[in-house]
Amino acid sequence: MDVLPKPKRKRPKSLPPVEIREMELKDVAAVYDLGQKLFTAEKWPTLYRSWDDHELAQLFSSDVETCLVAEADGEVVGFALGRVTEKPRSAWRYGLLLWLGVSRRFKRSGIATRLLRQLTGLFIERDARIMLVDTAAKNHAALAFFRRNGFGQEIRHVYLSQNLENDPRYIERKDDLDDTLD
Ligand SMILES: CC(C)(COP(=O)(O)OP(=O)(O)OC[C@H]1O[C@@H](n2cnc3c(N)ncnc32)[C@H](O)[C@@H]1OP(=O)(O)O)[C@@H](O)C(=O)NCCC(=O)NCCS
C-alpha cells in the first residue's frame, strides 16, 4: 500500500473567531510589536523602507481609513496597511498595500485573504484602479499568497548600494565632527 506523504500545510485545528476592522489608536503598539516579529531586517531587508514606529505612526495618522487589523480574543493577530495615491502626470489612482502580516499561530487560516479583500474594497471605494504590492524575491510565502490572490505582471527590481564611508567627503565630515566633540 502506498504511504501518502504528510501534507506540508498546517491548518490550526481550533482558532478563535477573527474580526477584521479598521485600525484604531489603541492598536498601534500591538501592530508595531507584531510587525517587529514578522519584518526583521535580516529576513526581509528592503533598502527603501523599514518597519519602524515612525513610519507606522505616520501611516496611521495620514491613512487610517486604509489600515485594517484582524482581532481575535481582543488581540491583534494581523494587519493590512495601505494608502491610496496618485502618480504625477497620471490620472490613475493607485492602492498601495504597504504592510501585510499575520501572526504565526494564525497563518494559513485565511486571515490575510480576508484583510486583502477588505482593503481592496476600500481602495475601490476611493477610486483606485490599480493595486500595487512589493516584497523580497525570496519571500516565497508572500509571493505565493499574492499570486494566489490575482497579482501578476511581476517586475524584478534590483537594489544596489555603495558604502560611503570611504568617500573623502565622508571622512572629512567625520573628522570635523570628531574635532568638535573633543
Ligand atoms: C504572507 C502572509 C501575510 C500570508 O498570510 P496568511 O494569513 O497565512 O495567508 P492566507 O491564509 O490568507 O493564505 C491564502 C493562500 O496564500 C498562499 N500562501 C499563504 N502562505 C503561504 C506559504 N507559506 N506557502 C505557500 N503558499 C502560501 C496559499 O495559496 C494560501 O491558500 P491555502 O492556505 O488554502 O493553501 C503571512 O505569511 C505573513 O504574515 N508573512 C510575513 C510578513 C510578510 O511577508 N508580508 C508580506 C509582505 S508586506
CSV table of N, CA, C and O in Angstrom, one decimal, residues 82-168:
chain,number,residue,atom,x,y,z
A,82,GLY,N,-2.4,50.2,4.1
A,82,GLY,CA,-2.2,50.7,2.8
A,82,GLY,C,-2.5,52.2,2.6
A,82,GLY,O,-2.9,52.9,3.6
A,83,ARG,N,-2.4,52.6,1.4
A,83,ARG,CA,-2.7,54.1,1.1
A,83,ARG,C,-3.1,54.2,-0.3
A,83,ARG,O,-2.6,53.4,-1.2
A,84,VAL,N,-3.9,55.2,-0.6
A,84,VAL,CA,-4.3,55.5,-2.0
A,84,VAL,C,-3.5,56.7,-2.4
A,84,VAL,O,-3.3,57.6,-1.7
A,85,THR,N,-2.9,56.6,-3.6
A,85,THR,CA,-2.0,57.6,-4.0
A,85,THR,C,-2.2,57.9,-5.5
A,85,THR,O,-2.7,57.1,-6.3
A,86,GLU,N,-1.7,59.1,-6.0
A,86,GLU,CA,-1.7,59.4,-7.4
A,86,GLU,C,-0.3,59.6,-7.8
A,86,GLU,O,0.5,60.1,-7.0
A,87,LYS,N,0.0,59.2,-9.0
A,87,LYS,CA,1.4,59.5,-9.5
A,87,LYS,C,1.3,60.8,-10.3
A,87,LYS,O,0.3,61.1,-10.9
A,88,PRO,N,2.4,61.5,-10.3
A,88,PRO,CA,2.4,62.8,-11.0
A,88,PRO,C,2.2,62.5,-12.5
A,88,PRO,O,2.6,61.5,-13.0
A,89,ARG,N,1.4,63.4,-13.2
A,89,ARG,CA,1.1,63.3,-14.6
A,89,ARG,C,0.3,62.0,-14.9
A,89,ARG,O,0.4,61.5,-16.0
A,90,SER,N,-0.4,61.5,-14.0
A,90,SER,CA,-1.2,60.3,-14.3
A,90,SER,C,-2.6,60.5,-13.6
A,90,SER,O,-2.7,60.9,-12.5
A,91,ALA,N,-3.6,60.2,-14.4
A,91,ALA,CA,-5.0,60.4,-13.9
A,91,ALA,C,-5.4,59.2,-13.0
A,91,ALA,O,-6.4,59.3,-12.4
A,92,TRP,N,-4.5,58.2,-13.0
A,92,TRP,CA,-4.9,57.0,-12.3
A,92,TRP,C,-4.6,57.1,-10.8
A,92,TRP,O,-3.6,57.7,-10.4
A,93,ARG,N,-5.5,56.5,-10.0
A,93,ARG,CA,-5.2,56.4,-8.6
A,93,ARG,C,-4.8,54.9,-8.3
A,93,ARG,O,-5.3,54.0,-8.8
A,94,TYR,N,-3.8,54.8,-7.4
A,94,TYR,CA,-3.2,53.5,-7.1
A,94,TYR,C,-3.5,53.2,-5.6
A,94,TYR,O,-3.4,54.1,-4.7
A,95,GLY,N,-3.8,51.9,-5.3
A,95,GLY,CA,-3.9,51.5,-4.0
A,95,GLY,C,-2.6,50.7,-3.6
A,95,GLY,O,-2.3,49.7,-4.3
A,96,LEU,N,-1.9,51.2,-2.7
A,96,LEU,CA,-0.6,50.6,-2.3
A,96,LEU,C,-0.9,49.8,-1.0
A,96,LEU,O,-1.3,50.3,0.0
A,97,LEU,N,-0.6,48.5,-1.1
A,97,LEU,CA,-0.6,47.7,0.1
A,97,LEU,C,0.9,47.7,0.6
A,97,LEU,O,1.8,47.1,0.0
A,98,LEU,N,1.1,48.4,1.7
A,98,LEU,CA,2.4,48.6,2.2
A,98,LEU,C,2.9,47.6,3.1
A,98,LEU,O,4.1,47.1,3.1
A,99,TRP,N,2.1,47.2,4.0
A,99,TRP,CA,2.5,46.2,5.0
A,99,TRP,C,1.3,45.2,5.3
A,99,TRP,O,0.2,45.6,5.6
A,100,LEU,N,1.6,43.9,5.2
A,100,LEU,CA,0.6,42.9,5.4
A,100,LEU,C,1.3,41.9,6.3
A,100,LEU,O,2.4,41.4,6.0
A,101,GLY,N,0.6,41.5,7.4
A,101,GLY,CA,1.2,40.5,8.3
A,101,GLY,C,0.2,39.8,9.1
A,101,GLY,O,-0.9,40.3,9.4
A,102,VAL,N,0.5,38.5,9.4
A,102,VAL,CA,-0.4,37.7,10.2
A,102,VAL,C,0.4,36.9,11.2
A,102,VAL,O,1.5,36.4,10.8
A,103,SER,N,0.0,36.8,12.4
A,103,SER,CA,0.8,36.2,13.4
A,103,SER,C,0.9,34.7,13.1
A,103,SER,O,0.0,34.1,12.5
A,104,ARG,N,2.0,34.2,13.6
A,104,ARG,CA,2.4,32.8,13.2
A,104,ARG,C,1.3,31.8,13.5
A,104,ARG,O,1.0,30.9,12.6
A,105,ARG,N,0.7,31.9,14.7
A,105,ARG,CA,-0.3,30.9,15.1
A,105,ARG,C,-1.5,30.9,14.1
A,105,ARG,O,-2.2,29.9,13.9
A,106,PHE,N,-1.8,32.1,13.5
A,106,PHE,CA,-3.0,32.2,12.7
A,106,PHE,C,-2.7,32.1,11.2
A,106,PHE,O,-3.6,32.2,10.4
A,107,LYS,N,-1.5,31.8,10.8
A,107,LYS,CA,-1.2,31.7,9.4
A,107,LYS,C,-1.9,30.5,8.7
A,107,LYS,O,-2.2,29.6,9.4
A,108,ARG,N,-2.1,30.7,7.5
A,108,ARG,CA,-2.8,29.7,6.6
A,108,ARG,C,-4.2,29.4,7.1
A,108,ARG,O,-4.7,28.3,7.0
A,109,SER,N,-4.8,30.4,7.7
A,109,SER,CA,-6.2,30.2,8.1
A,109,SER,C,-7.1,31.3,7.4
A,109,SER,O,-8.2,31.5,7.8
A,110,GLY,N,-6.5,31.9,6.3
A,110,GLY,CA,-7.3,32.8,5.5
A,110,GLY,C,-7.4,34.2,6.0
A,110,GLY,O,-8.2,35.0,5.4
A,111,ILE,N,-6.7,34.6,7.0
A,111,ILE,CA,-6.8,35.9,7.5
A,111,ILE,C,-6.2,37.0,6.6
A,111,ILE,O,-6.9,38.0,6.3
A,112,ALA,N,-5.1,36.7,6.0
A,112,ALA,CA,-4.5,37.7,5.0
A,112,ALA,C,-5.5,37.8,3.8
A,112,ALA,O,-5.6,38.9,3.3
A,113,THR,N,-6.1,36.8,3.4
A,113,THR,CA,-7.0,36.8,2.3
A,113,THR,C,-8.2,37.8,2.7
A,113,THR,O,-8.6,38.6,1.9
A,114,ARG,N,-8.7,37.6,3.9
A,114,ARG,CA,-9.8,38.5,4.3
A,114,ARG,C,-9.3,40.0,4.4
A,114,ARG,O,-10.1,40.9,4.0
A,115,LEU,N,-8.2,40.2,5.0
A,115,LEU,CA,-7.6,41.5,5.1
A,115,LEU,C,-7.5,42.1,3.7
A,115,LEU,O,-7.9,43.3,3.4
A,116,LEU,N,-6.9,41.3,2.8
A,116,LEU,CA,-6.7,41.8,1.4
A,116,LEU,C,-8.0,42.2,0.7
A,116,LEU,O,-8.1,43.2,0.1
A,117,ARG,N,-9.0,41.3,0.9
A,117,ARG,CA,-10.3,41.6,0.2
A,117,ARG,C,-10.9,42.9,0.7
A,117,ARG,O,-11.4,43.7,-0.1
A,118,GLN,N,-10.9,43.0,2.0
A,118,GLN,CA,-11.5,44.2,2.6
A,118,GLN,C,-10.7,45.5,2.2
A,118,GLN,O,-11.3,46.5,1.8
A,119,LEU,N,-9.4,45.4,2.2
A,119,LEU,CA,-8.6,46.5,1.8
A,119,LEU,C,-8.9,46.9,0.3
A,119,LEU,O,-9.0,48.0,-0.1
A,120,THR,N,-9.0,45.9,-0.5
A,120,THR,CA,-9.3,46.1,-2.0
A,120,THR,C,-10.6,46.8,-2.1
A,120,THR,O,-10.7,47.8,-2.9
A,121,GLY,N,-11.6,46.5,-1.3
A,121,GLY,CA,-12.9,47.2,-1.4
A,121,GLY,C,-12.7,48.6,-1.0
A,121,GLY,O,-13.3,49.5,-1.6
A,122,LEU,N,-11.9,48.9,0.0
A,122,LEU,CA,-11.7,50.3,0.5
A,122,LEU,C,-10.9,51.1,-0.6
A,122,LEU,O,-11.2,52.3,-0.9
A,123,PHE,N,-10.0,50.4,-1.3
A,123,PHE,CA,-9.3,51.1,-2.4
A,123,PHE,C,-10.3,51.5,-3.5
A,123,PHE,O,-10.2,52.6,-4.1
A,124,ILE,N,-11.1,50.5,-3.9
A,124,ILE,CA,-12.1,50.7,-5.0
A,124,ILE,C,-13.0,51.9,-4.6
A,124,ILE,O,-13.3,52.8,-5.4
A,125,GLU,N,-13.5,51.9,-3.3
A,125,GLU,CA,-14.4,53.0,-2.9
A,125,GLU,C,-13.7,54.3,-3.0
A,125,GLU,O,-14.3,55.4,-3.1
A,126,ARG,N,-12.3,54.3,-3.0
A,126,ARG,CA,-11.6,55.6,-3.1
A,126,ARG,C,-11.0,55.8,-4.5
A,126,ARG,O,-10.0,56.4,-4.7
A,127,ASP,N,-11.6,55.1,-5.5
A,127,ASP,CA,-11.4,55.3,-6.9
A,127,ASP,C,-10.0,54.8,-7.4
A,127,ASP,O,-9.5,55.3,-8.4
A,128,ALA,N,-9.4,53.9,-6.6
A,128,ALA,CA,-8.1,53.3,-7.1
A,128,ALA,C,-8.4,52.3,-8.3
A,128,ALA,O,-9.5,51.7,-8.3
A,129,ARG,N,-7.6,52.4,-9.3
A,129,ARG,CA,-7.8,51.5,-10.4
A,129,ARG,C,-6.8,50.3,-10.5
A,129,ARG,O,-6.9,49.4,-11.2
A,130,ILE,N,-5.7,50.5,-9.8
A,130,ILE,CA,-4.6,49.5,-9.8
A,130,ILE,C,-4.1,49.3,-8.3
A,130,ILE,O,-4.1,50.3,-7.6
A,131,MET,N,-3.8,48.1,-8.0
A,131,MET,CA,-3.3,47.8,-6.7
A,131,MET,C,-1.9,47.4,-6.8
A,131,MET,O,-1.6,46.5,-7.6
A,132,LEU,N,-1.0,47.9,-6.0
A,132,LEU,CA,0.4,47.6,-6.1
A,132,LEU,C,0.9,46.9,-4.7
A,132,LEU,O,0.5,47.4,-3.7
A,133,VAL,N,1.7,45.9,-4.9
A,133,VAL,CA,2.4,45.3,-3.7
A,133,VAL,C,3.8,45.1,-4.1
A,133,VAL,O,4.2,45.0,-5.2
A,134,ASP,N,4.7,45.0,-3.1
A,134,ASP,CA,6.0,44.6,-3.4
A,134,ASP,C,6.5,43.7,-2.2
A,134,ASP,O,6.1,43.8,-1.1
A,135,THR,N,7.5,42.8,-2.5
A,135,THR,CA,8.1,42.0,-1.5
A,135,THR,C,9.4,41.5,-1.9
A,135,THR,O,9.7,41.6,-3.1
A,136,ALA,N,10.2,41.0,-1.0
A,136,ALA,CA,11.5,40.5,-1.4
A,136,ALA,C,11.3,39.2,-2.2
A,136,ALA,O,10.4,38.5,-2.0
A,137,ALA,N,12.3,39.1,-3.2
A,137,ALA,CA,12.1,37.9,-4.2
A,137,ALA,C,12.2,36.6,-3.4
A,137,ALA,O,11.6,35.6,-3.9
A,138,LYS,N,12.8,36.6,-2.3
A,138,LYS,CA,12.9,35.3,-1.6
A,138,LYS,C,11.8,35.1,-0.5
A,138,LYS,O,11.8,34.1,0.2
A,139,ASN,N,10.9,36.0,-0.5
A,139,ASN,CA,9.7,35.9,0.4
A,139,ASN,C,8.7,35.0,-0.3
A,139,ASN,O,7.7,35.5,-0.8
A,140,HIS,N,8.9,33.7,-0.3
A,140,HIS,CA,8.1,32.8,-1.1
A,140,HIS,C,6.7,32.7,-0.6
A,140,HIS,O,5.8,32.6,-1.4
A,141,ALA,N,6.5,32.8,0.7
A,141,ALA,CA,5.1,32.8,1.3
A,141,ALA,C,4.3,33.9,0.7
A,141,ALA,O,3.2,33.7,0.2
A,142,ALA,N,4.9,35.1,0.8
A,142,ALA,CA,4.2,36.3,0.3
A,142,ALA,C,3.9,36.2,-1.2
A,142,ALA,O,2.8,36.5,-1.7
A,143,LEU,N,4.9,35.8,-1.9
A,143,LEU,CA,4.7,35.7,-3.4
A,143,LEU,C,3.6,34.7,-3.7
A,143,LEU,O,2.8,35.0,-4.6
A,144,ALA,N,3.6,33.5,-3.0
A,144,ALA,CA,2.6,32.5,-3.3
A,144,ALA,C,1.2,33.1,-2.9
A,144,ALA,O,0.2,33.0,-3.6
A,145,PHE,N,1.2,33.9,-1.8
A,145,PHE,CA,0.0,34.5,-1.4
A,145,PHE,C,-0.6,35.5,-2.4
A,145,PHE,O,-1.7,35.5,-2.8
A,146,PHE,N,0.3,36.4,-2.9
A,146,PHE,CA,-0.1,37.4,-3.8
A,146,PHE,C,-0.5,36.8,-5.2
A,146,PHE,O,-1.5,37.2,-5.8
A,147,ARG,N,0.2,35.8,-5.6
A,147,ARG,CA,-0.1,35.2,-6.9
A,147,ARG,C,-1.5,34.5,-6.8
A,147,ARG,O,-2.3,34.6,-7.7
A,148,ARG,N,-1.7,33.8,-5.7
A,148,ARG,CA,-2.9,33.2,-5.4
A,148,ARG,C,-4.1,34.2,-5.4
A,148,ARG,O,-5.2,33.8,-5.8
A,149,ASN,N,-3.8,35.4,-5.1
A,149,ASN,CA,-4.9,36.4,-4.9
A,149,ASN,C,-4.9,37.3,-6.1
A,149,ASN,O,-5.4,38.5,-6.0
A,150,GLY,N,-4.4,36.9,-7.3
A,150,GLY,CA,-4.7,37.6,-8.5
A,150,GLY,C,-3.6,38.6,-8.9
A,150,GLY,O,-3.7,39.3,-9.9
A,151,PHE,N,-2.5,38.7,-8.1
A,151,PHE,CA,-1.5,39.7,-8.5
A,151,PHE,C,-0.5,39.0,-9.5
A,151,PHE,O,-0.2,37.8,-9.4
A,152,GLY,N,-0.1,39.8,-10.5
A,152,GLY,CA,0.8,39.3,-11.6
A,152,GLY,C,1.6,40.4,-12.1
A,152,GLY,O,1.9,41.4,-11.4
A,153,GLN,N,1.9,40.3,-13.4
A,153,GLN,CA,2.7,41.4,-14.1
A,153,GLN,C,3.9,41.8,-13.2
A,153,GLN,O,4.2,42.9,-12.9
A,154,GLU,N,4.7,40.7,-12.8
A,154,GLU,CA,5.8,40.9,-11.9
A,154,GLU,C,7.0,41.6,-12.5
A,154,GLU,O,7.4,41.2,-13.6
A,155,ILE,N,7.5,42.6,-11.9
A,155,ILE,CA,8.7,43.3,-12.4
A,155,ILE,C,9.8,43.1,-11.3
A,155,ILE,O,9.5,43.5,-10.2
A,156,ARG,N,10.9,42.6,-11.8
A,156,ARG,CA,12.0,42.5,-10.8
A,156,ARG,C,12.7,43.8,-10.7
A,156,ARG,O,12.9,44.5,-11.7
A,157,HIS,N,13.1,44.1,-9.5
A,157,HIS,CA,13.8,45.4,-9.3
A,157,HIS,C,15.1,45.1,-8.6
A,157,HIS,O,15.1,44.3,-7.6
A,158,VAL,N,16.2,45.7,-9.0
A,158,VAL,CA,17.5,45.4,-8.3
A,158,VAL,C,17.9,46.6,-7.5
A,158,VAL,O,17.9,47.7,-7.9
A,159,TYR,N,18.2,46.3,-6.2
A,159,TYR,CA,18.7,47.3,-5.4
A,159,TYR,C,20.3,47.3,-5.3
A,159,TYR,O,20.8,46.2,-5.2
A,160,LEU,N,20.9,48.4,-5.5
A,160,LEU,CA,22.4,48.5,-5.4
A,160,LEU,C,22.7,49.4,-4.3
A,160,LEU,O,22.0,50.3,-3.9
A,161,SER,N,23.9,49.2,-3.8
A,161,SER,CA,24.4,50.1,-2.7
A,161,SER,C,25.8,50.4,-2.8
A,161,SER,O,26.6,49.6,-3.5
A,162,GLN,N,26.2,51.4,-2.2
A,162,GLN,CA,27.7,51.8,-2.1
A,162,GLN,C,28.0,52.3,-0.7
A,162,GLN,O,27.2,53.1,-0.2
A,163,ASN,N,29.1,51.8,-0.1
A,163,ASN,CA,29.4,52.3,1.2
A,163,ASN,C,30.1,53.6,1.1
A,163,ASN,O,31.1,53.8,0.3
A,164,LEU,N,29.5,54.6,1.7
A,164,LEU,CA,30.0,56.0,1.6
A,164,LEU,C,31.2,56.3,2.5
A,164,LEU,O,31.8,57.4,2.5
A,165,GLU,N,31.5,55.3,3.4
A,165,GLU,CA,32.5,55.6,4.4
A,165,GLU,C,33.9,55.8,3.9
A,165,GLU,O,34.7,56.4,4.5
A,166,ASN,N,34.1,55.4,2.6
A,166,ASN,CA,35.4,55.6,2.0
A,166,ASN,C,35.5,56.9,1.2
A,166,ASN,O,36.5,57.2,0.6
A,167,ASP,N,34.4,57.6,1.0
A,167,ASP,CA,34.4,58.8,0.3
A,167,ASP,C,35.1,59.9,1.1
A,167,ASP,O,34.8,60.0,2.3
A,168,PRO,N,36.0,60.6,0.4
A,168,PRO,CA,36.8,61.6,1.2
A,168,PRO,C,35.9,62.6,1.9
A,168,PRO,O,36.2,63.1,3.0
